[in-house]
Tab-separated table of N, CA, C and O and ligand atoms in Angstrom:
chain	number	residue	atom	x	y	z
G	18	MET	N	19.612	5.846	-23.467
G	18	MET	CA	18.950	5.716	-22.158
G	18	MET	C	18.528	4.275	-21.926
G	18	MET	O	17.873	3.677	-22.769
G	19	SER	N	18.893	3.739	-20.812
G	19	SER	CA	18.506	2.358	-20.548
G	19	SER	C	17.173	2.319	-19.797
G	19	SER	O	16.727	3.319	-19.222
G	20	PHE	N	16.575	1.147	-19.818
G	20	PHE	CA	15.336	0.925	-19.080
G	20	PHE	C	15.517	1.349	-17.626
G	20	PHE	O	14.669	2.002	-17.045
G	21	GLU	N	16.671	0.954	-17.058
G	21	GLU	CA	16.899	1.235	-15.651
G	21	GLU	C	17.085	2.718	-15.344
G	21	GLU	O	16.623	3.188	-14.300
G	22	SER	N	17.731	3.467	-16.246
G	22	SER	CA	17.876	4.895	-15.944
G	22	SER	C	16.529	5.597	-16.041
G	22	SER	O	16.239	6.517	-15.285
G	23	LYS	N	15.674	5.148	-16.965
G	23	LYS	CA	14.309	5.701	-17.042
G	23	LYS	C	13.516	5.353	-15.778
G	23	LYS	O	12.792	6.186	-15.235
G	24	LEU	N	13.670	4.109	-15.353
G	24	LEU	CA	12.937	3.664	-14.160
G	24	LEU	C	13.367	4.487	-12.946
G	24	LEU	O	12.548	4.867	-12.111
G	25	ASN	N	14.653	4.758	-12.879
G	25	ASN	CA	15.190	5.583	-11.801
G	25	ASN	C	14.590	6.976	-11.784
G	25	ASN	O	14.496	7.605	-10.739
G	26	GLU	N	14.173	7.452	-12.948
G	26	GLU	CA	13.515	8.761	-13.039
G	26	GLU	C	12.014	8.654	-12.797
G	26	GLU	O	11.286	9.610	-12.979
G	27	GLY	N	11.557	7.446	-12.496
G	27	GLY	CA	10.135	7.252	-12.234
G	27	GLY	C	9.319	7.016	-13.481
G	27	GLY	O	8.095	7.176	-13.474
G	28	LYS	N	9.992	6.624	-14.584
G	28	LYS	CA	9.255	6.360	-15.825
G	28	LYS	C	9.355	4.899	-16.196
G	28	LYS	O	10.450	4.353	-16.330
G	29	PHE	N	8.203	4.287	-16.382
G	29	PHE	CA	8.170	2.892	-16.807
G	29	PHE	C	8.033	2.863	-18.324
G	29	PHE	O	7.069	3.376	-18.884
G	30	CYS	N	9.019	2.289	-19.003
G	30	CYS	CA	9.002	2.189	-20.459
G	30	CYS	C	8.976	0.716	-20.833
G	30	CYS	O	9.412	-0.129	-20.061
G	31	ILE	N	8.477	0.442	-22.016
G	31	ILE	CA	8.440	-0.942	-22.484
G	31	ILE	C	9.516	-1.136	-23.549
G	31	ILE	O	9.491	-0.476	-24.580
G	32	PRO	N	10.483	-2.024	-23.272
G	32	PRO	CA	11.560	-2.262	-24.236
G	32	PRO	C	11.055	-3.114	-25.401
G	32	PRO	O	10.541	-4.215	-25.184
G	33	GLU	N	11.189	-2.579	-26.599
G	33	GLU	CA	10.676	-3.274	-27.780
G	33	GLU	C	11.760	-3.304	-28.851
G	33	GLU	O	12.459	-2.320	-29.070
G	34	CYS	N	11.865	-4.445	-29.549
G	34	CYS	CA	12.865	-4.596	-30.593
G	34	CYS	C	12.471	-3.763	-31.816
G	34	CYS	O	11.322	-3.798	-32.257
G	35	VAL	N	13.421	-3.010	-32.345
G	35	VAL	CA	13.174	-2.177	-33.524
G	35	VAL	C	12.929	-3.057	-34.748
G	35	VAL	O	12.144	-2.716	-35.634
G	36	GLU	N	13.596	-4.208	-34.793
G	36	GLU	CA	13.520	-5.089	-35.965
G	36	GLU	C	12.268	-5.967	-35.969
G	36	GLU	O	11.467	-5.899	-36.885
G	37	CYS	N	12.137	-6.805	-34.946
G	37	CYS	CA	11.055	-7.802	-34.984
G	37	CYS	C	9.841	-7.388	-34.154
G	37	CYS	O	8.851	-8.112	-34.125
G	38	LYS	N	9.931	-6.235	-33.470
G	38	LYS	CA	8.811	-5.666	-32.701
G	38	LYS	C	8.403	-6.500	-31.490
G	38	LYS	O	7.322	-6.313	-30.935
G	39	LYS	N	9.250	-7.429	-31.097
G	39	LYS	CA	8.944	-8.208	-29.892
G	39	LYS	C	9.331	-7.404	-28.660
G	39	LYS	O	10.260	-6.602	-28.699
G	40	ILE	N	8.604	-7.640	-27.587
G	40	ILE	CA	8.953	-7.001	-26.324
G	40	ILE	C	10.123	-7.767	-25.716
G	40	ILE	O	10.124	-9.000	-25.725
G	41	VAL	N	11.098	-7.032	-25.264
G	41	VAL	CA	12.310	-7.655	-24.739
G	41	VAL	C	12.267	-7.577	-23.209
G	41	VAL	O	12.415	-6.522	-22.617
G	42	TRP	N	12.010	-8.702	-22.624
G	42	TRP	CA	11.875	-8.752	-21.161
G	42	TRP	C	12.504	-10.014	-20.645
G	42	TRP	O	12.191	-11.077	-21.193
G	43	PRO	N	13.365	-9.978	-19.631
G	43	PRO	CA	13.859	-8.789	-18.933
G	43	PRO	C	14.567	-7.807	-19.873
G	43	PRO	O	15.081	-8.219	-20.910
G	44	PRO	N	14.539	-6.520	-19.482
G	44	PRO	CA	15.068	-5.479	-20.361
G	44	PRO	C	16.528	-5.723	-20.742
G	44	PRO	O	17.316	-6.202	-19.931
G	45	SER	N	16.838	-5.419	-21.989
G	45	SER	CA	18.195	-5.585	-22.490
G	45	SER	C	18.380	-4.605	-23.649
G	45	SER	O	17.410	-4.085	-24.186
G	46	ASP	N	19.619	-4.354	-24.034
G	46	ASP	CA	19.891	-3.434	-25.144
G	46	ASP	C	19.734	-4.108	-26.496
G	46	ASP	O	19.611	-3.442	-27.511
G	47	THR	N	19.786	-5.444	-26.485
G	47	THR	CA	19.614	-6.166	-27.749
G	47	THR	C	18.503	-7.200	-27.597
G	47	THR	O	18.284	-7.746	-26.519
G	48	CYS	N	17.843	-7.440	-28.710
G	48	CYS	CA	16.715	-8.360	-28.726
G	48	CYS	C	17.202	-9.802	-28.525
G	48	CYS	O	18.190	-10.210	-29.132
G	49	ASN	N	16.485	-10.553	-27.709
G	49	ASN	CA	16.896	-11.942	-27.469
G	49	ASN	C	16.369	-12.898	-28.545
G	49	ASN	O	16.620	-14.092	-28.506
G	50	HIS	N	15.623	-12.374	-29.522
G	50	HIS	CA	15.176	-13.211	-30.646
G	50	HIS	C	16.053	-12.995	-31.866
G	50	HIS	O	16.488	-13.931	-32.514
G	51	CYS	N	16.274	-11.704	-32.224
G	51	CYS	CA	16.960	-11.427	-33.490
G	51	CYS	C	18.207	-10.564	-33.317
G	51	CYS	O	18.819	-10.195	-34.309
G	52	PHE	N	18.577	-10.246	-32.094
G	52	PHE	CA	19.745	-9.408	-31.794
G	52	PHE	C	19.623	-7.996	-32.366
G	52	PHE	O	20.620	-7.292	-32.519
G	53	GLY	N	18.426	-7.577	-32.665
G	53	GLY	CA	18.197	-6.206	-33.135
G	53	GLY	C	18.318	-5.217	-31.983
G	53	GLY	O	18.405	-5.605	-30.808
G	54	ASN	N	18.329	-3.950	-32.323
G	54	ASN	CA	18.369	-2.911	-31.295
G	54	ASN	C	17.016	-2.792	-30.611
G	54	ASN	O	15.975	-3.029	-31.217
G	55	VAL	N	17.070	-2.369	-29.368
G	55	VAL	CA	15.846	-2.245	-28.577
G	55	VAL	C	15.596	-0.769	-28.295
G	55	VAL	O	16.522	-0.036	-27.971
G	56	HIS	N	14.369	-0.354	-28.493
G	56	HIS	CA	14.046	1.019	-28.088
G	56	HIS	C	13.014	0.972	-26.972
G	56	HIS	O	12.379	-0.059	-26.742
G	57	LEU	N	12.879	2.089	-26.263
G	57	LEU	CA	11.985	2.115	-25.110
G	57	LEU	C	10.712	2.857	-25.477
G	57	LEU	O	10.751	4.034	-25.817
G	58	LYS	N	9.611	2.136	-25.423
G	58	LYS	CA	8.316	2.769	-25.699
G	58	LYS	C	7.866	3.479	-24.443
G	58	LYS	O	7.840	2.890	-23.361
G	59	GLU	N	7.492	4.728	-24.594
G	59	GLU	CA	6.962	5.461	-23.453
G	59	GLU	C	5.454	5.534	-23.583
G	59	GLU	O	4.936	5.555	-24.698
G	60	GLY	N	4.786	5.603	-22.466
G	60	GLY	CA	3.339	5.715	-22.548
G	60	GLY	C	2.710	5.488	-21.202
G	60	GLY	O	3.392	5.264	-20.205
G	61	ASP	N	1.413	5.539	-21.207
G	61	ASP	CA	0.639	5.374	-20.003
G	61	ASP	C	0.039	3.972	-20.079
G	61	ASP	O	-1.118	3.809	-20.417
G	62	PHE	N	0.874	2.973	-19.841
G	62	PHE	CA	0.462	1.594	-20.106
G	62	PHE	C	-0.496	1.060	-19.056
G	62	PHE	O	-0.368	1.347	-17.881
G	63	GLU	N	-1.433	0.242	-19.539
G	63	GLU	CA	-2.368	-0.415	-18.634
G	63	GLU	C	-1.976	-1.876	-18.499
G	63	GLU	O	-1.701	-2.544	-19.496
G	64	GLY	N	-1.963	-2.348	-17.272
G	64	GLY	CA	-1.680	-3.750	-17.029
G	64	GLY	C	-2.885	-4.413	-16.400
G	64	GLY	O	-3.873	-3.751	-16.063
G	65	LYS	N	-2.776	-5.722	-16.244
G	65	LYS	CA	-3.888	-6.486	-15.700
G	65	LYS	C	-3.394	-7.253	-14.479
G	65	LYS	O	-2.315	-7.863	-14.524
G	66	ILE	N	-4.172	-7.241	-13.431
G	66	ILE	CA	-3.787	-7.981	-12.221
G	66	ILE	C	-4.002	-9.484	-12.445
G	66	ILE	O	-5.094	-9.914	-12.787
G	67	MET	N	-2.925	-10.247	-12.271
G	67	MET	CA	-2.977	-11.687	-12.498
G	67	MET	C	-3.141	-12.463	-11.185
G	67	MET	O	-3.806	-13.476	-11.132
G	68	GLU	N	-2.455	-11.970	-10.164
G	68	GLU	CA	-2.449	-12.639	-8.856
G	68	GLU	C	-2.197	-11.570	-7.818
G	68	GLU	O	-1.619	-10.539	-8.143
G	69	PHE	N	-2.583	-11.864	-6.590
G	69	PHE	CA	-2.170	-10.939	-5.526
G	69	PHE	C	-2.025	-11.668	-4.206
G	69	PHE	O	-2.477	-12.802	-4.044
G	70	SER	N	-1.348	-11.017	-3.281
G	70	SER	CA	-1.211	-11.579	-1.947
G	70	SER	C	-1.217	-10.435	-0.952
G	70	SER	O	-1.085	-9.269	-1.328
G	71	ARG	N	-1.372	-10.795	0.287
G	71	ARG	CA	-1.429	-9.791	1.328
G	71	ARG	C	-0.418	-10.137	2.400
G	71	ARG	O	-0.305	-11.292	2.791
G	72	GLN	N	0.320	-9.139	2.827
G	72	GLN	CA	1.308	-9.348	3.884
G	72	GLN	C	1.235	-8.164	4.813
G	72	GLN	O	1.437	-7.037	4.383
G	73	ASN	N	0.970	-8.403	6.059
G	73	ASN	CA	0.899	-7.333	7.062
G	73	ASN	C	0.130	-6.104	6.573
G	73	ASN	O	0.682	-5.011	6.503
G	74	GLU	N	-1.105	-6.292	6.184
G	74	GLU	CA	-1.978	-5.181	5.750
G	74	GLU	C	-1.528	-4.546	4.443
G	74	GLU	O	-2.049	-3.519	4.044
G	75	GLN	N	-0.532	-5.115	3.790
G	75	GLN	CA	-0.068	-4.550	2.521
G	75	GLN	C	-0.394	-5.529	1.418
G	75	GLN	O	-0.204	-6.736	1.581
G	76	TYR	N	-0.866	-5.004	0.301
G	76	TYR	CA	-1.171	-5.856	-0.834
G	76	TYR	C	-0.071	-5.796	-1.874
G	76	TYR	O	0.471	-4.727	-2.142
G	77	PHE	N	0.222	-6.956	-2.439
G	77	PHE	CA	1.179	-7.046	-3.538
G	77	PHE	C	0.463	-7.724	-4.675
G	77	PHE	O	-0.305	-8.664	-4.442
G	78	CYS	N	0.702	-7.304	-5.888
G	78	CYS	CA	0.079	-8.018	-6.986
G	78	CYS	C	1.050	-8.206	-8.133
G	78	CYS	O	2.012	-7.473	-8.284
G	79	MET	N	0.755	-9.254	-8.905
G	79	MET	CA	1.491	-9.520	-10.122
G	79	MET	C	0.680	-8.914	-11.247
G	79	MET	O	-0.495	-9.219	-11.413
G	80	VAL	N	1.308	-8.002	-11.981
G	80	VAL	CA	0.602	-7.281	-13.044
G	80	VAL	C	1.251	-7.628	-14.380
G	80	VAL	O	2.484	-7.655	-14.485
G	81	GLU	N	0.413	-7.896	-15.363
G	81	GLU	CA	0.933	-8.235	-16.687
G	81	GLU	C	0.650	-7.101	-17.664
G	81	GLU	O	-0.460	-6.582	-17.730
G	82	PHE	N	1.702	-6.741	-18.448
G	82	PHE	CA	1.583	-5.715	-19.484
G	82	PHE	C	1.808	-6.348	-20.843
G	82	PHE	O	2.739	-7.153	-21.001
G	83	GLU	N	1.000	-5.946	-21.819
G	83	GLU	CA	1.164	-6.370	-23.220
G	83	GLU	C	1.288	-7.892	-23.354
G	83	GLU	O	2.017	-8.373	-24.219
G	84	ASN	N	0.623	-8.626	-22.496
G	84	ASN	CA	0.644	-10.095	-22.499
G	84	ASN	C	2.037	-10.700	-22.356
G	84	ASN	O	2.242	-11.868	-22.688
G	85	THR	N	3.000	-9.924	-21.894
G	85	THR	CA	4.385	-10.416	-21.849
G	85	THR	C	5.091	-10.102	-20.541
G	85	THR	O	5.688	-10.975	-19.916
G	86	ILE	N	5.036	-8.827	-20.180
G	86	ILE	CA	5.828	-8.369	-19.041
G	86	ILE	C	5.054	-8.617	-17.756
G	86	ILE	O	3.891	-8.224	-17.645
G	87	ARG	N	5.706	-9.256	-16.811
G	87	ARG	CA	5.063	-9.444	-15.507
G	87	ARG	C	5.915	-8.806	-14.427
G	87	ARG	O	7.099	-9.088	-14.341
G	88	ILE	N	5.296	-7.969	-13.647
G	88	ILE	CA	6.017	-7.303	-12.561
G	88	ILE	C	5.256	-7.499	-11.259
G	88	ILE	O	4.050	-7.726	-11.253
G	89	MET	N	5.972	-7.373	-10.153
G	89	MET	CA	5.340	-7.371	-8.845
G	89	MET	C	5.193	-5.920	-8.426
G	89	MET	O	6.123	-5.133	-8.588
G	90	ALA	N	4.026	-5.570	-7.923
G	90	ALA	CA	3.781	-4.175	-7.556
G	90	ALA	C	3.038	-4.092	-6.239
G	90	ALA	O	2.299	-4.998	-5.873
G	91	ASN	N	3.240	-2.980	-5.564
G	91	ASN	CA	2.415	-2.662	-4.399
G	91	ASN	C	1.119	-2.068	-4.893
G	91	ASN	O	1.109	-1.366	-5.896
G	92	ILE	N	0.070	-2.309	-4.142
G	92	ILE	CA	-1.194	-1.647	-4.477
G	92	ILE	C	-1.840	-1.255	-3.165
G	92	ILE	O	-1.759	-1.986	-2.178
G	93	LEU	N	-2.426	-0.055	-3.130
G	93	LEU	CA	-2.946	0.429	-1.858
G	93	LEU	C	-4.333	-0.123	-1.569
G	93	LEU	O	-4.654	-0.470	-0.452
G	94	GLU	N	-5.151	-0.220	-2.623
G	94	GLU	CA	-6.502	-0.736	-2.416
G	94	GLU	C	-6.523	-2.237	-2.598
G	94	GLU	O	-5.695	-2.779	-3.320
G	95	PRO	N	-7.481	-2.910	-1.958
G	95	PRO	CA	-7.565	-4.364	-2.145
G	95	PRO	C	-7.696	-4.712	-3.627
G	95	PRO	O	-8.585	-4.195	-4.296
G	96	PRO	N	-6.791	-5.533	-4.162
G	96	PRO	CA	-6.790	-5.816	-5.604
G	96	PRO	C	-7.870	-6.813	-6.006
G	96	PRO	O	-8.407	-7.528	-5.163
G	97	GLU	N	-8.166	-6.824	-7.281
G	97	GLU	CA	-9.111	-7.787	-7.858
G	97	GLU	C	-8.433	-8.396	-9.072
G	97	GLU	O	-7.874	-7.668	-9.896
G	98	ILE	N	-8.538	-9.720	-9.199
G	98	ILE	CA	-7.950	-10.396	-10.362
G	98	ILE	C	-8.613	-9.872	-11.644
G	98	ILE	O	-9.838	-9.738	-11.694
G	99	GLY	N	-7.809	-9.576	-12.639
G	99	GLY	CA	-8.345	-9.129	-13.924
G	99	GLY	C	-8.546	-7.639	-14.032
G	99	GLY	O	-8.840	-7.128	-15.106
G	100	LYS	N	-8.420	-6.940	-12.902
G	100	LYS	CA	-8.621	-5.492	-12.927
G	100	LYS	C	-7.480	-4.808	-13.681
G	100	LYS	O	-6.339	-5.219	-13.601
G	101	ARG	N	-7.826	-3.747	-14.420
G	101	ARG	CA	-6.837	-2.968	-15.168
G	101	ARG	C	-6.238	-1.911	-14.254
G	101	ARG	O	-6.980	-1.203	-13.557
G	102	VAL	N	-4.932	-1.828	-14.259
G	102	VAL	CA	-4.252	-0.846	-13.411
G	102	VAL	C	-3.162	-0.147	-14.206
G	102	VAL	O	-2.749	-0.608	-15.266
G	103	LYS	N	-2.712	0.977	-13.637
G	103	LYS	CA	-1.595	1.708	-14.231
G	103	LYS	C	-0.533	1.923	-13.172
G	103	LYS	O	-0.848	1.964	-11.978
G	104	ILE	N	0.671	2.110	-13.626
G	104	ILE	CA	1.764	2.343	-12.691
G	104	ILE	C	1.694	3.779	-12.189
G	104	ILE	O	1.647	4.723	-12.974
G	105	SER	N	1.646	3.933	-10.879
G	105	SER	CA	1.568	5.279	-10.312
G	105	SER	C	2.930	5.730	-9.813
G	105	SER	O	3.187	6.928	-9.718
G	106	LYS	N	3.789	4.788	-9.485
G	106	LYS	CA	5.125	5.118	-8.985
G	106	LYS	C	6.044	3.988	-9.377
G	106	LYS	O	5.644	2.822	-9.330
G	107	CYS	N	7.271	4.317	-9.731
G	107	CYS	CA	8.247	3.261	-9.950
G	107	CYS	C	9.642	3.801	-9.726
G	107	CYS	O	9.855	5.005	-9.683
G	108	GLY	N	10.562	2.894	-9.549
G	108	GLY	CA	11.940	3.291	-9.302
G	108	GLY	C	12.783	2.081	-9.015
G	108	GLY	O	12.351	0.944	-9.238
G	109	ILE	N	13.970	2.329	-8.533
G	109	ILE	CA	14.847	1.227	-8.148
G	109	ILE	C	15.196	1.426	-6.682
G	109	ILE	O	15.667	2.493	-6.292
G	110	VAL	N	14.881	0.427	-5.882
G	110	VAL	CA	15.129	0.502	-4.447
G	110	VAL	C	16.048	-0.651	-4.061
G	110	VAL	O	15.717	-1.814	-4.312
G	111	ASN	N	17.186	-0.323	-3.502
G	111	ASN	CA	18.198	-1.327	-3.123
G	111	ASN	C	18.520	-2.289	-4.265
G	111	ASN	O	18.635	-3.492	-4.052
G	112	GLY	N	18.618	-1.754	-5.452
G	112	GLY	CA	18.981	-2.581	-6.606
G	112	GLY	C	17.825	-3.358	-7.217
G	112	GLY	O	18.021	-4.057	-8.201
G	113	ASN	N	16.644	-3.260	-6.637
G	113	ASN	CA	15.495	-3.986	-7.194
G	113	ASN	C	14.498	-3.022	-7.818
G	113	ASN	O	14.322	-1.911	-7.323
G	114	TYR	N	13.829	-3.483	-8.857
G	114	TYR	CA	12.768	-2.682	-9.449
G	114	TYR	C	11.636	-2.560	-8.436
G	114	TYR	O	11.286	-3.533	-7.775
G	115	SER	N	11.069	-1.376	-8.349
G	115	SER	CA	9.978	-1.184	-7.417
G	115	SER	C	8.826	-0.486	-8.142
G	115	SER	O	9.041	0.479	-8.869
G	116	PHE	N	7.639	-1.021	-7.978
G	116	PHE	CA	6.469	-0.482	-8.685
G	116	PHE	C	5.299	-0.344	-7.729
G	116	PHE	O	5.119	-1.159	-6.821
G	117	GLN	N	4.489	0.687	-7.976
G	117	GLN	CA	3.207	0.802	-7.299
G	117	GLN	C	2.159	1.052	-8.372
G	117	GLN	O	2.400	1.808	-9.310
G	118	VAL	N	1.034	0.399	-8.244
G	118	VAL	CA	-0.026	0.580	-9.252
G	118	VAL	C	-1.292	1.102	-8.585
G	118	VAL	O	-1.483	0.959	-7.378
G	119	ILE	N	-2.128	1.748	-9.415
G	119	ILE	CA	-3.453	2.155	-8.932
G	119	ILE	C	-4.502	1.716	-9.946
G	119	ILE	O	-4.177	1.499	-11.100
M	3	LIG	ZN1	14.081	-8.643	-32.437
């Protein structure tokens, strides 16, 4: 199962190298440090809001997971820098990763 097929099912997984335990981002089947195999960690991950912006009454924020992965996400409530959030929805829309956090 690839990161993208999981994402398509609405599940956000964290790709981690089996050998060196580094997070592999952007997602790939092999580790970019040691070429080891990558497995997908499942869980209810918490991220931290790093930055946000507002466009036409909609908020977007940059959320960081495990000090490595940074994603852009929609958020319904006005965001606060440093606030802990979780992914409430995710998928692939028009070929792009799409995330919503709460
Ligand atoms: Zn590795």
